[in-house]
mmCIF file of C-alpha atoms and ligand atoms in Angstrom:
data_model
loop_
_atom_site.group_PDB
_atom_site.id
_atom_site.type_symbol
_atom_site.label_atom_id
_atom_site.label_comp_id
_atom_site.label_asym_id
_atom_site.label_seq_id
_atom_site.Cartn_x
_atom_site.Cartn_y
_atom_site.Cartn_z
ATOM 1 C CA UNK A 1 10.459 -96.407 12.483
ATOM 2 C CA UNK A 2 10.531 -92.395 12.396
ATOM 3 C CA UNK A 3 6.683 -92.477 14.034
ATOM 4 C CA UNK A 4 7.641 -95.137 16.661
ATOM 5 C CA UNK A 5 10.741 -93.067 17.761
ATOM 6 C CA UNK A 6 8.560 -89.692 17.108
ATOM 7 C CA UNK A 7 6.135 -90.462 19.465
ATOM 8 C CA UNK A 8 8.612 -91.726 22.051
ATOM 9 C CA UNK A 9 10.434 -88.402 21.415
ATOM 10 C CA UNK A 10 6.678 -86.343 22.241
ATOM 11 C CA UNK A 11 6.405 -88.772 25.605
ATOM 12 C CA UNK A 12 9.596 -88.457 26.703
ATOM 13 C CA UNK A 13 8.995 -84.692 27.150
ATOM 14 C CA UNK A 14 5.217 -85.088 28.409
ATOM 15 C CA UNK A 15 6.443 -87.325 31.165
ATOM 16 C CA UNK A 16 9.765 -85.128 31.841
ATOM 17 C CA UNK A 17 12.186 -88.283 31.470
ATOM 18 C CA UNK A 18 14.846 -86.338 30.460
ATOM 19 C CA UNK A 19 17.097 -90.145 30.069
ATOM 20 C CA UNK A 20 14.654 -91.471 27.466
ATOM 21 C CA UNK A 21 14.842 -87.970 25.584
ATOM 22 C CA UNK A 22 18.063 -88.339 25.343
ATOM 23 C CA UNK A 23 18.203 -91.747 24.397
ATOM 24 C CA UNK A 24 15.778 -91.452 21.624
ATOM 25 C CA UNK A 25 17.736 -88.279 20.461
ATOM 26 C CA UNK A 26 21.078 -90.118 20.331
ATOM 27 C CA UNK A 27 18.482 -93.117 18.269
ATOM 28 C CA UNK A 28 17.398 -90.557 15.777
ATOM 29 C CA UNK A 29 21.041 -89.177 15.046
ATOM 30 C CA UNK A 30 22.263 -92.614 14.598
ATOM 31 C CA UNK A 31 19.369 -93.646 12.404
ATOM 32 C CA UNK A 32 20.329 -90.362 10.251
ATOM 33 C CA UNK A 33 16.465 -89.372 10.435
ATOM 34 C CA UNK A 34 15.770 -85.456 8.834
ATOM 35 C CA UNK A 35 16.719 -83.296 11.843
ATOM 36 C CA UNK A 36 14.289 -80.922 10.603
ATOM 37 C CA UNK A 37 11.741 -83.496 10.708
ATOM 38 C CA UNK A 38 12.264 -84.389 14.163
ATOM 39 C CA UNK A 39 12.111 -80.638 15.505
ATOM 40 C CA UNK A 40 8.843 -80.014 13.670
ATOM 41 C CA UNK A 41 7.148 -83.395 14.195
ATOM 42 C CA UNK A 42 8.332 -84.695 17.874
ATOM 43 C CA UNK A 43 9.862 -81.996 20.223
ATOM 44 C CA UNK A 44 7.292 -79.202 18.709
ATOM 45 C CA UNK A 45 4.475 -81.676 19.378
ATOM 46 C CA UNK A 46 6.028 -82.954 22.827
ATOM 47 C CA UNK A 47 5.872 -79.525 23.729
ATOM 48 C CA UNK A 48 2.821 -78.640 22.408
ATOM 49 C CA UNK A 49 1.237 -81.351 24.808
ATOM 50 C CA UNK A 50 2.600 -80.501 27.907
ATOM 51 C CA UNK A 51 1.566 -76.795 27.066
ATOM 52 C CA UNK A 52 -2.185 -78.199 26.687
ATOM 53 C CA UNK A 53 -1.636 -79.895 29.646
ATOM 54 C CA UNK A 54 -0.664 -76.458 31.692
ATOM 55 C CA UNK A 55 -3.801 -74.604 29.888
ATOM 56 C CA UNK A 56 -6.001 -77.685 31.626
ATOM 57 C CA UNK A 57 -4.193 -76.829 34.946
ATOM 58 C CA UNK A 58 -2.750 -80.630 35.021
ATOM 59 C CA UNK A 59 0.669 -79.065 34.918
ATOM 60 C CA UNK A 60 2.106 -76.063 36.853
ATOM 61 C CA UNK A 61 5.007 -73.812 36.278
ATOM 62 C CA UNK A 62 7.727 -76.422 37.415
ATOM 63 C CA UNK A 63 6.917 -79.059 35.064
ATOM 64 C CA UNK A 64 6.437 -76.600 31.950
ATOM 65 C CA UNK A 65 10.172 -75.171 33.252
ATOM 66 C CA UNK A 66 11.093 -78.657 33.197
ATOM 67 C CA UNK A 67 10.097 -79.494 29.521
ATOM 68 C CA UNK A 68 11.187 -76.581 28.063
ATOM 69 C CA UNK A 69 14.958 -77.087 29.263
ATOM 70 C CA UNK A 70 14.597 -80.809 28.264
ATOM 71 C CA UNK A 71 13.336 -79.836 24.816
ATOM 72 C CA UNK A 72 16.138 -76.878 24.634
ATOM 73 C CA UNK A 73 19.121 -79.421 25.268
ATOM 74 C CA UNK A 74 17.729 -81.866 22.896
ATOM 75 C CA UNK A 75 17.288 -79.864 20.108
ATOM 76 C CA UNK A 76 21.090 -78.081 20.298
ATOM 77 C CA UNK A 77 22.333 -81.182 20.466
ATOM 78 C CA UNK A 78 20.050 -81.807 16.970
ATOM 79 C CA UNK A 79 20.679 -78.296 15.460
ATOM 80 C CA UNK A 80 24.459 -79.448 15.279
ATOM 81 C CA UNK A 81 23.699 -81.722 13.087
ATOM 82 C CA UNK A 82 22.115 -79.530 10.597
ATOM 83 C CA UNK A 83 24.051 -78.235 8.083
ATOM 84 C CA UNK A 84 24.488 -74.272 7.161
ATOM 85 C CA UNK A 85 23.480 -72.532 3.982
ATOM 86 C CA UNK A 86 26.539 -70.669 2.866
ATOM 87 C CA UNK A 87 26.333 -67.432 5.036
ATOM 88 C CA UNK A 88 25.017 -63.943 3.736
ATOM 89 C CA UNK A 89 24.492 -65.516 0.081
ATOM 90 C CA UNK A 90 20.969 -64.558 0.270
ATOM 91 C CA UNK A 91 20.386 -61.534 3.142
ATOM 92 C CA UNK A 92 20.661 -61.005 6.871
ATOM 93 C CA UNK A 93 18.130 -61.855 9.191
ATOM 94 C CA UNK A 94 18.015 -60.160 12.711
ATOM 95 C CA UNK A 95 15.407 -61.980 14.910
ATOM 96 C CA UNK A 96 14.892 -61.396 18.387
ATOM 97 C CA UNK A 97 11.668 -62.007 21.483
ATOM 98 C CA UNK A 98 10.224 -58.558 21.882
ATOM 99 C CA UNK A 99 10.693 -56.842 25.561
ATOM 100 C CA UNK A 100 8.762 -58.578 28.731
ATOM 101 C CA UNK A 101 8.988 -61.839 26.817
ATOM 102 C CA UNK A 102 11.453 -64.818 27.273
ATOM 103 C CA UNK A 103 10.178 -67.451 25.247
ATOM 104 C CA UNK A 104 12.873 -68.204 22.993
ATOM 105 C CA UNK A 105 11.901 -72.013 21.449
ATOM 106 C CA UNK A 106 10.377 -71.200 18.844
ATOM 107 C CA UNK A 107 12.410 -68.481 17.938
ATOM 108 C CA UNK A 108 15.509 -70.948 18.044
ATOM 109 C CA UNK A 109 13.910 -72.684 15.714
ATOM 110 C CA UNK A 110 13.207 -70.025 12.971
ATOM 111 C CA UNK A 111 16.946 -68.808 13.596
ATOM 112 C CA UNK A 112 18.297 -72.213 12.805
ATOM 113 C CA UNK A 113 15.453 -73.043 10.064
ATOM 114 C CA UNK A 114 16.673 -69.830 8.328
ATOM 115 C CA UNK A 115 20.319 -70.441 8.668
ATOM 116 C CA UNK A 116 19.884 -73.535 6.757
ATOM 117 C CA UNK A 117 18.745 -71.709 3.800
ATOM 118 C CA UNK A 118 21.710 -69.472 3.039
ATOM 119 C CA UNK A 119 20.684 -66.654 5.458
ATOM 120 C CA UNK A 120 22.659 -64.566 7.760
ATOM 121 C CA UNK A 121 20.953 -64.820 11.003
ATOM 122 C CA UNK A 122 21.259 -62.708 13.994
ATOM 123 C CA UNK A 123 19.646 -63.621 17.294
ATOM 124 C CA UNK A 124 19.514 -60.820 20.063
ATOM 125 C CA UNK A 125 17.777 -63.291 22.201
ATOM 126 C CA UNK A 126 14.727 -62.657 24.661
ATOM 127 C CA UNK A 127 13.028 -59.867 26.230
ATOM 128 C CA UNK A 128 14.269 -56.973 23.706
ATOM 129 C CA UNK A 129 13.427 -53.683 23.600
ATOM 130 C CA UNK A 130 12.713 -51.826 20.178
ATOM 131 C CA UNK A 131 15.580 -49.957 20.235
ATOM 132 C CA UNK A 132 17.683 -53.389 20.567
ATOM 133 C CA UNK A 133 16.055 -54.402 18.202
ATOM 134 C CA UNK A 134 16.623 -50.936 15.594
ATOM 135 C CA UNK A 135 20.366 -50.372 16.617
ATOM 136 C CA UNK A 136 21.619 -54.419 15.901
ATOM 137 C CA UNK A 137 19.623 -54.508 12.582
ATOM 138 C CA UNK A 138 20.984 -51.058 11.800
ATOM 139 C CA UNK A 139 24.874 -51.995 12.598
ATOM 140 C CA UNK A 140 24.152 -55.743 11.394
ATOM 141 C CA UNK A 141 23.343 -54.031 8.378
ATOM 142 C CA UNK A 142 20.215 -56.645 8.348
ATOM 143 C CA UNK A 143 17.407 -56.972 5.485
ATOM 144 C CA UNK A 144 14.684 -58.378 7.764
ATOM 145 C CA UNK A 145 13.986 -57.615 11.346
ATOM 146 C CA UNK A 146 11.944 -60.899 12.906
ATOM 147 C CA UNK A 147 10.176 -60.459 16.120
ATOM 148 C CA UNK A 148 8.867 -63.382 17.977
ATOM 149 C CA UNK A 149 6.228 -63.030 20.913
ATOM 150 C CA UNK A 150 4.300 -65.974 22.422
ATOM 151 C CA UNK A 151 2.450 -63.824 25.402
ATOM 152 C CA UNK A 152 -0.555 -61.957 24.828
ATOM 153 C CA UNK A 153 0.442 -59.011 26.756
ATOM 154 C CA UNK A 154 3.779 -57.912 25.153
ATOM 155 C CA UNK A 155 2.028 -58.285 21.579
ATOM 156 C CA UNK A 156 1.637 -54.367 21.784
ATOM 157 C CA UNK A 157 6.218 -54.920 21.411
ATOM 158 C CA UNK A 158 5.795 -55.802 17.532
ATOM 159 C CA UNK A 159 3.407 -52.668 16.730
ATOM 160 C CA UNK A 160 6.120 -50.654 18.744
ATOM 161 C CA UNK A 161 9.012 -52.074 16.728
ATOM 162 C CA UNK A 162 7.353 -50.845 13.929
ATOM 163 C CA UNK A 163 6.040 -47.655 14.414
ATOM 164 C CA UNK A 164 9.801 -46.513 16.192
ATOM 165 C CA UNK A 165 10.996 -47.587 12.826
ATOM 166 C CA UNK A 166 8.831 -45.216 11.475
ATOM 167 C CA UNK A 167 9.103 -42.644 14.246
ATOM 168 C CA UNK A 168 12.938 -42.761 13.698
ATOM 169 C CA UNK A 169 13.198 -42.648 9.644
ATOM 170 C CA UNK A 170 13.898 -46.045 9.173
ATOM 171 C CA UNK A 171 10.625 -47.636 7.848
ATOM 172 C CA UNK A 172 11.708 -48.737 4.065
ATOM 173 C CA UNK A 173 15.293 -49.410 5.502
ATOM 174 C CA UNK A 174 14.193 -52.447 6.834
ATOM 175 C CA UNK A 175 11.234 -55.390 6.632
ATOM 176 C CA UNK A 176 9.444 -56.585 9.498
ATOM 177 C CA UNK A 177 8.001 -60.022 9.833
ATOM 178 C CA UNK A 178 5.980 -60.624 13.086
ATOM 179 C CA UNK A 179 5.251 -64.197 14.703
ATOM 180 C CA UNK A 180 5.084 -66.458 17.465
ATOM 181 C CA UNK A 181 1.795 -67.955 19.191
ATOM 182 C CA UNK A 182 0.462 -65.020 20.381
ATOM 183 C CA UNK A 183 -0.024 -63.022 17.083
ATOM 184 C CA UNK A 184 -1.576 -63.962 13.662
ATOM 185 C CA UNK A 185 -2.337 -62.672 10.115
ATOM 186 C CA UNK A 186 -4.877 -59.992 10.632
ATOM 187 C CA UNK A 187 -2.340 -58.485 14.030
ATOM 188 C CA UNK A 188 0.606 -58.453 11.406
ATOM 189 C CA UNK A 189 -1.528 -56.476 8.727
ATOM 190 C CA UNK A 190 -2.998 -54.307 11.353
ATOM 191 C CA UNK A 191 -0.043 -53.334 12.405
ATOM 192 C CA UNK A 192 1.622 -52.426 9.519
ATOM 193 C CA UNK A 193 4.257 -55.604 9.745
ATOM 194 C CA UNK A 194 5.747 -56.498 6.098
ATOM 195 C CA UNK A 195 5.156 -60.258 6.656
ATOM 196 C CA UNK A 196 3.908 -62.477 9.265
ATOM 197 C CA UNK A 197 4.781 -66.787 9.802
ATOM 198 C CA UNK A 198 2.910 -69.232 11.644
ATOM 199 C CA UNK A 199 5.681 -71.858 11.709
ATOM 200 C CA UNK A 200 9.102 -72.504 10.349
ATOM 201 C CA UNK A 201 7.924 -73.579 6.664
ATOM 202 C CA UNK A 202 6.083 -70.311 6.267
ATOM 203 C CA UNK A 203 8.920 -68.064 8.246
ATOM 204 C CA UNK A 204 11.466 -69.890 5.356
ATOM 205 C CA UNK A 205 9.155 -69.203 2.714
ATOM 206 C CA UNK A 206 8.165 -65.381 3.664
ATOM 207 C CA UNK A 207 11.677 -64.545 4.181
ATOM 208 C CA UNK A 208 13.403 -66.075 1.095
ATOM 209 C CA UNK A 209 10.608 -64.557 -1.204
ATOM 210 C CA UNK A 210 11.031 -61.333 0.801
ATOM 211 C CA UNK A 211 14.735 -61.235 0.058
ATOM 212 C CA UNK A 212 14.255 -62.110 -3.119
ATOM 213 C CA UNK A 213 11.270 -59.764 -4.496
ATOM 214 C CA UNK A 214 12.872 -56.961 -1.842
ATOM 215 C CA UNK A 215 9.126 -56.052 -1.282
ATOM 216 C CA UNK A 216 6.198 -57.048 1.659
ATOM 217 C CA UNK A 217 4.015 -60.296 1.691
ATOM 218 C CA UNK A 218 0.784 -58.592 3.438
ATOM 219 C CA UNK A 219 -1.544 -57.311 1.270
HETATM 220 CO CO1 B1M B 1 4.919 -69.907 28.748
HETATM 221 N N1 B1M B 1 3.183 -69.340 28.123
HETATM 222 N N2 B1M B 1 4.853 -68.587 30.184
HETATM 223 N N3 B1M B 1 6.597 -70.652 29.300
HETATM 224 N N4 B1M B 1 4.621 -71.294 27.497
HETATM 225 C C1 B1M B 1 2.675 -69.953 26.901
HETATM 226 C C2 B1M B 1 3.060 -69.135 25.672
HETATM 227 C C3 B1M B 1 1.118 -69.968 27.170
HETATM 228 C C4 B1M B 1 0.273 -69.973 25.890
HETATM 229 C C5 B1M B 1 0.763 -71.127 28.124
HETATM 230 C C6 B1M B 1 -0.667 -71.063 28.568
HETATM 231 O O1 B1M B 1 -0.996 -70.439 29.546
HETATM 232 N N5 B1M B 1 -1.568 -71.676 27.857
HETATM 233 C C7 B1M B 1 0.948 -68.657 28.031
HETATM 234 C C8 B1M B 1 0.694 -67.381 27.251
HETATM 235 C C9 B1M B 1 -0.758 -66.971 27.286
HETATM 236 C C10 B1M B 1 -0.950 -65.748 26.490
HETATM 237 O O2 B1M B 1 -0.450 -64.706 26.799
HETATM 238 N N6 B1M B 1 -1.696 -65.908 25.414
HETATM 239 C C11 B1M B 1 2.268 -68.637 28.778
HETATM 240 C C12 B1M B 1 2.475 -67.962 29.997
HETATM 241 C C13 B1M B 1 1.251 -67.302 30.596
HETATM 242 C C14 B1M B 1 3.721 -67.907 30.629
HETATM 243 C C15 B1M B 1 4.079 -67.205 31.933
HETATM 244 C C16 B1M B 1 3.454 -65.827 32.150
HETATM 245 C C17 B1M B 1 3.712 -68.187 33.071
HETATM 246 C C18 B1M B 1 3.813 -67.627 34.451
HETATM 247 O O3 B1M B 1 4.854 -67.178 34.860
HETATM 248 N N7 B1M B 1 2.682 -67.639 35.106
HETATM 249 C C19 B1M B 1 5.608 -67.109 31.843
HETATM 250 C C20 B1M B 1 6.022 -65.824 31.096
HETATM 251 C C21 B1M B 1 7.466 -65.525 31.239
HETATM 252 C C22 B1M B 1 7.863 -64.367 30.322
HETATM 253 O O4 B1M B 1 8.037 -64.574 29.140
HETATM 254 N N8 B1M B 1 7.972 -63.182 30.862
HETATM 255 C C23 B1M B 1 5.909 -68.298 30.996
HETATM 256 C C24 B1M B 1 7.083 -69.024 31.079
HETATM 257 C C25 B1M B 1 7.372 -70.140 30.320
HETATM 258 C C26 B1M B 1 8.608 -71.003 30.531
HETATM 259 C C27 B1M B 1 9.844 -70.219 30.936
HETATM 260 C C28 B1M B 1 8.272 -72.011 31.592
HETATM 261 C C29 B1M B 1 8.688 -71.769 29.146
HETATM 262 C C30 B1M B 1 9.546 -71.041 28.088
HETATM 263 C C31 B1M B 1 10.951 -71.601 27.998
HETATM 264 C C32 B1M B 1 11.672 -71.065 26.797
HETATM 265 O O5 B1M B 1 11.093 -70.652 25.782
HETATM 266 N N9 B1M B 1 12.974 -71.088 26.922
HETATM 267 C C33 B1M B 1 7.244 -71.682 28.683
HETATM 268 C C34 B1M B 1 6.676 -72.534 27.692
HETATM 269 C C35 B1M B 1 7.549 -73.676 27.246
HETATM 270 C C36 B1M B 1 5.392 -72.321 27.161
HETATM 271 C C37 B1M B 1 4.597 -73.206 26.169
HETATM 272 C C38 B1M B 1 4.134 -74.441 26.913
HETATM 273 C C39 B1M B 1 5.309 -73.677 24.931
HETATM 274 C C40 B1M B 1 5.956 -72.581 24.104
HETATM 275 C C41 B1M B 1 6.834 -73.246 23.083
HETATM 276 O O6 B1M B 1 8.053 -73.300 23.233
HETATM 277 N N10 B1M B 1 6.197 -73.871 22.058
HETATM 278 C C42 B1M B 1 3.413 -72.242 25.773
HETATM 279 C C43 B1M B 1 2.081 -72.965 25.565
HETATM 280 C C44 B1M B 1 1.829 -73.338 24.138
HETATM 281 O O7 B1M B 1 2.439 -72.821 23.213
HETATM 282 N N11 B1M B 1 0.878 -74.206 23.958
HETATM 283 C C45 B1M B 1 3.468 -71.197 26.804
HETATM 284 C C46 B1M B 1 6.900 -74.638 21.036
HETATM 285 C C47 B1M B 1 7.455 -73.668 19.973
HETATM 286 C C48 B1M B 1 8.153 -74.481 18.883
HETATM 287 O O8 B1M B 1 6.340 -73.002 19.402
HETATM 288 O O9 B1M B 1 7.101 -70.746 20.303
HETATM 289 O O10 B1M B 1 4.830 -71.002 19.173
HETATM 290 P P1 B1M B 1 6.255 -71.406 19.308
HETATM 291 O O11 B1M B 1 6.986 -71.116 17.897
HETATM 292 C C49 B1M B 1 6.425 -71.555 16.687
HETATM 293 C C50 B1M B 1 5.540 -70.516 15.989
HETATM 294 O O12 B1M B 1 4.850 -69.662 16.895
HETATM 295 C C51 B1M B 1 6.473 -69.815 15.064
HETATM 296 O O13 B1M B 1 7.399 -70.817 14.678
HETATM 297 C C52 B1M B 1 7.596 -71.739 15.748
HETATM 298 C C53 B1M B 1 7.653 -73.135 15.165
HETATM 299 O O14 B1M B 1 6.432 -73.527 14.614
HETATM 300 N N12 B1M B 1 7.245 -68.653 15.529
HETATM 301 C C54 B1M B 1 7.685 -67.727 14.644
HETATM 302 C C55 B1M B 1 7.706 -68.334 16.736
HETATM 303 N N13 B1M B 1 8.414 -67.211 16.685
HETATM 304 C C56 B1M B 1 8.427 -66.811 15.404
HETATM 305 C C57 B1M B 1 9.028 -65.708 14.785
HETATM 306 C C58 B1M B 1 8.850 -65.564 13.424
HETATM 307 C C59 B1M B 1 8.112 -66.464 12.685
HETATM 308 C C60 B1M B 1 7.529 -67.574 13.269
HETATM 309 O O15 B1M B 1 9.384 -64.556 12.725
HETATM 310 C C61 B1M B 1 10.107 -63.565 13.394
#
């Protein structure tokens, strides 16, 4: 049943009908299916495919704008539904989209993800500076700074974050993990970033072992 409604879930959001999507959302909360489930394995693939579909130039700018909000809506009304870790148990978590940058889905998604684990989680939102970043982690008092970045061109934002850390005495105060589509392992590492995640599993996994070794994941 989860696949049939899954794949309804990924159309729904490829053919922007905005009344299925929210049909099929209110189906999946009444059939008590893993919210967590249903973010990684229907909206995350529904917008996957209409983002292919804007890389093949079948889509433009109105219909990706379209899909996004769709997708946003859907998955607050989901994230309600997921239940919170007991707060600051295990660290705090400041995560942010670095400056020029306003994809925030993802992000969302690592914030809530996170916040199910037991983690404090502070979102600055989109298109932050690296001072924003620096000056809410330092009165936040946060463990982990998390910068997302999805565009090719504001990459350069994460190596920033990091080296004004380091420009401004505050490089062991604080770990950095880096992610988002448009970076990967090897950028992380190059850039001096204490961890990086590809997806929500791994941004779970880097920072609970992060939090609770105290120490980096990169080699
Ligand atoms: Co834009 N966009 N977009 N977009 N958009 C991309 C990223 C793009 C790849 C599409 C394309 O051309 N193929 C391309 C970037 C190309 C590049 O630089 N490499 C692009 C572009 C070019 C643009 C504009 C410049 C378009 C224009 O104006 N001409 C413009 C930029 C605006 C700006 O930011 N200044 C723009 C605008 C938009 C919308 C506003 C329409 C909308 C965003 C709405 C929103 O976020 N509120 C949008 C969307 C939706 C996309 C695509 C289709 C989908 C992004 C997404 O939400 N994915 C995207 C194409 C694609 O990805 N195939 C695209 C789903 C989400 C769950 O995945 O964000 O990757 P993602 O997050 C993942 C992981 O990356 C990871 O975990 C998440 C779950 O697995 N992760 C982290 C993310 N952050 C993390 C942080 C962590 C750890 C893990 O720790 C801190």
């Amino acid at each position: 049943m989860s696949e049939e409604l899954f794949s309804g879930i990924q159309n729904a959001i490829v053919e922007l009908n905005e009344q299925a999507l929210s049909d099929l959302t209110g189906e999946v909360l009444a059939a008590g299916v893993n919210p967590v489930k249903v973010i990684e394995e229907a909206y995350t693939v529904g917008i996957q495919r209409v983002g292919k579909l804007f890389e093949d130039g079948d889509y433009f700018l109105p219909e990706l704008i379209a899909a996004a909000e769709m997708v946003k809506d859907s998955v607050d009304r989901l994230q309600k539904t997921i239940p919170k870790g007991s707060i600051k148990d295990k660290g705090v978590f400041l995560i942010g989209t670095v400056a020029g940058d306003i994809h925030d889905i993802g992000k969302n998604l690592v914030a809530t993800m996170l916040s199910t684990q037991g983690i404090k989680v502070i979102d600055i939102g989109v298109d932050c500076p690296v001072d924003k970043f620096i000056d809410r982690a330092l009165e936040e008092e946060a463990d982990i700074i998390g910068a997302s970045c999805l565009l090719t061109m504001t990459a350069p934002e994460q190596k920033k974050l990091v080296d004004r850390l380091r420009e401004r005495g505050l490089r062991d105060r604080f770990k950095v993990i880096v992610g988002g589509a448009a970076v990967d392992h090897t950028w992380a590492r190059d850039i001096g970033s204490d961890g990086y995640a590809a997806d929500l599993k791994e941004a779970v996994d880097v920072a609970l072992s992060m939090l609770a070794a105290g120490k980096g994941q990169l080699a």
